[in-house]
Tab-separated table of C-alpha atoms in Angstrom:
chain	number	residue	atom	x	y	z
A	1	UNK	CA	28.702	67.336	-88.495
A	2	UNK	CA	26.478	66.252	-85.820
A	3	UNK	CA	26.805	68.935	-82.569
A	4	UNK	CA	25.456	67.842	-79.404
A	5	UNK	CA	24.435	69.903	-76.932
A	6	UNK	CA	25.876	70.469	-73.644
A	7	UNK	CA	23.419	68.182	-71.564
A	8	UNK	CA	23.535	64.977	-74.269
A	9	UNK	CA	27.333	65.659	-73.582
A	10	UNK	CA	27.455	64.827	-69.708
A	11	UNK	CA	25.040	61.960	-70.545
A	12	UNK	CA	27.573	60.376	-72.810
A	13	UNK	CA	30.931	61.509	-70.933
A	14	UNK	CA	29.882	61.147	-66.957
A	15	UNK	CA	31.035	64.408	-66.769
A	16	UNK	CA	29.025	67.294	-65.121
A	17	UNK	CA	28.381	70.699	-66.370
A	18	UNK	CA	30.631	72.257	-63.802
A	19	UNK	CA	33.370	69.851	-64.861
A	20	UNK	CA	32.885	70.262	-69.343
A	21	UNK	CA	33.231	74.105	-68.298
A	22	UNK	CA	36.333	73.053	-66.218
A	23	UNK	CA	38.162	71.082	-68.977
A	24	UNK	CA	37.347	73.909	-71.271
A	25	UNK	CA	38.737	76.728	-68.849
A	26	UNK	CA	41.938	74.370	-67.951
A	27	UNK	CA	42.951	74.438	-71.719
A	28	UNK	CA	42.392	69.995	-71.666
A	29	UNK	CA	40.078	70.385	-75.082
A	30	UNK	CA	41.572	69.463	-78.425
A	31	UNK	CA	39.539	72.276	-80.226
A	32	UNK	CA	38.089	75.075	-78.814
A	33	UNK	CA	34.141	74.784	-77.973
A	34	UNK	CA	31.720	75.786	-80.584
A	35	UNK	CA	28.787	78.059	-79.686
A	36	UNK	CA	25.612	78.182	-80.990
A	37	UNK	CA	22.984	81.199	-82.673
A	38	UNK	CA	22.708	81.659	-79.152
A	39	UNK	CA	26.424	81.570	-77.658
A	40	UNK	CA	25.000	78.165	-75.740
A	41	UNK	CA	28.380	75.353	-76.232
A	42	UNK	CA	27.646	72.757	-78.748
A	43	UNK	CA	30.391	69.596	-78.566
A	44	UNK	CA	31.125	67.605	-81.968
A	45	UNK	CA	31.414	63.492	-81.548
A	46	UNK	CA	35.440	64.590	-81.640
A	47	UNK	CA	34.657	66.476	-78.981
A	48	UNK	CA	33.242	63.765	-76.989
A	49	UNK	CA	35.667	60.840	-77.748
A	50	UNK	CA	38.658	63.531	-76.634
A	51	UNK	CA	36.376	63.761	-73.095
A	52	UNK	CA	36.024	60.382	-72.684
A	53	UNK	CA	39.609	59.999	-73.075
A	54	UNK	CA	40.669	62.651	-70.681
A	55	UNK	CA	38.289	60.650	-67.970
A	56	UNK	CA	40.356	57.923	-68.639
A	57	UNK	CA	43.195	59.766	-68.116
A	58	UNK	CA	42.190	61.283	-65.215
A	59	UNK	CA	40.750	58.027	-64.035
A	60	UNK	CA	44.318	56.642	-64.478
A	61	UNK	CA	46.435	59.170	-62.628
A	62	UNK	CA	47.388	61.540	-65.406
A	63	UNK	CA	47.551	65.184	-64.024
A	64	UNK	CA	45.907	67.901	-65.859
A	65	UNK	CA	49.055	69.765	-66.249
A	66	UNK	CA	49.957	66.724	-68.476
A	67	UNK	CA	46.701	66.332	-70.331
A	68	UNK	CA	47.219	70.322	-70.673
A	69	UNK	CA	50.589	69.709	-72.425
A	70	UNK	CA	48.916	66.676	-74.647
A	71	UNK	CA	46.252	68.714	-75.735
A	72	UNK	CA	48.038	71.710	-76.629
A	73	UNK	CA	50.134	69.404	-78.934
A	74	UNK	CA	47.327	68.153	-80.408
A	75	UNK	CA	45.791	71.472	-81.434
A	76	UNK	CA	49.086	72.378	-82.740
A	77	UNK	CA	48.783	69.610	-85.038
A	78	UNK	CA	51.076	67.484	-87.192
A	79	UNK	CA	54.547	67.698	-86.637
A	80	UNK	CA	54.950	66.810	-82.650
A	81	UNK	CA	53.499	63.174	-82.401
A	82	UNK	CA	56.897	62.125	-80.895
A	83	UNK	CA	56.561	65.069	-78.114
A	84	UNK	CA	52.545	63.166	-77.692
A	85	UNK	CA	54.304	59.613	-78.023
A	86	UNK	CA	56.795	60.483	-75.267
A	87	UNK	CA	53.401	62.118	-72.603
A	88	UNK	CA	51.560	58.831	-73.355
A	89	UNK	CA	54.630	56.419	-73.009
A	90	UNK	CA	55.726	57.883	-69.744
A	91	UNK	CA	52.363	57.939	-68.492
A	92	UNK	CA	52.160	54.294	-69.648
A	93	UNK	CA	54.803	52.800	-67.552
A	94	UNK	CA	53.291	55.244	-64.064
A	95	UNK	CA	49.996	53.322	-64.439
A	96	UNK	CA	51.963	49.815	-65.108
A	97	UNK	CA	53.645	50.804	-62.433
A	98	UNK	CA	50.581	51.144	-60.382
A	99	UNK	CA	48.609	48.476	-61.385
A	100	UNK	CA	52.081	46.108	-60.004
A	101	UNK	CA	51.488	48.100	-56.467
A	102	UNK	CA	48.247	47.160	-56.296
A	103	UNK	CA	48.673	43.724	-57.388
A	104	UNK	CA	51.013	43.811	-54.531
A	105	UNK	CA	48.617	45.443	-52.452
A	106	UNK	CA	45.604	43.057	-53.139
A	107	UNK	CA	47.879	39.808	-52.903
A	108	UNK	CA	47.968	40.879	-49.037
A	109	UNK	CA	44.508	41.804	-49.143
A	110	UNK	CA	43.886	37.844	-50.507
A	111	UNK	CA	45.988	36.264	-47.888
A	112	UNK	CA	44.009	38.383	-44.592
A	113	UNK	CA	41.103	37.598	-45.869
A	114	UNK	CA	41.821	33.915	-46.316
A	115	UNK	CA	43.066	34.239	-42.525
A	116	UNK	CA	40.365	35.569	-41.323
A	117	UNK	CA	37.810	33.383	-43.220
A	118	UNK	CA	39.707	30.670	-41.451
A	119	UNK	CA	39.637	32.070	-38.306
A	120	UNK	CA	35.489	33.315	-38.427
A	121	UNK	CA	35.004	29.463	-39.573
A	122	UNK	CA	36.711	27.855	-36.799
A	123	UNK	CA	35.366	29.968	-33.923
A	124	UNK	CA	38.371	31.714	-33.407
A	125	UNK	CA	38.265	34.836	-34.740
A	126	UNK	CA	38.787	36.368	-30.924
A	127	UNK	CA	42.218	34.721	-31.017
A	128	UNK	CA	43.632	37.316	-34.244
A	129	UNK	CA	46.049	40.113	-32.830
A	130	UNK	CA	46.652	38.567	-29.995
């Protein structure tokens, strides 16, 4: 198996240093770190699809407590996929519910700015909020 080192790591993951040592202090790894000859971290490709992952998950909301609990399951291994199931379905229907708030939010966002394109056209821009 391939290992990568800690640098070709934050190329492929976006991730800084600071924040791989983070993830792997917080408990949010699958598998603990490896370390080479000389105790420097070498990640597998496992390693850096379950990092990409967690920046998704962090991108969409999910706290680290509950990419804690996911991980945890996951290095427990077989046995608690419902327990996983039930994290990722939950988190699921926060970010659908999300998304729908900012659908909300940039339908509004559409109609000002057709308003105001109007308005900056016509010369009367001056006249908004009055």
């Amino acid at each position: 198996m391939t290992e990568l080192a800690i640098g070709k790591v934050t190329d492929r993951t976006g991730l800084s240093v600071h924040a791989l040592r983070f993830y792997e202090k917080e408990g949010l790894l699958a598998a603990p770190v490896k370390r080479d000859a000389n105790g420097r971290r070498v990640y597998t490709e496992h390693d850096v699809e379950w990092l990409v992952n967690c920046t998704k998950f962090r991108a969409s909301g999910m706290p680290l407590a509950t990419i804690r609990e996911f991980a945890e399951l996951v290095r427990q291994g077989p046995g608690n996929e419902e327990k996983r199931l039930e994290l990722l379905r939950d988190h699921q229907a926060t970010v659908r519910d999300r998304i729908a708030e900012l659908a909300d939010c940039l339908e509004l966002i559409g109609r000002k700015v057709e308003v105001y394109e109007e308005h900056v056209a016509r010369g009367t821009a001056d006249t908004l909020w009055r």
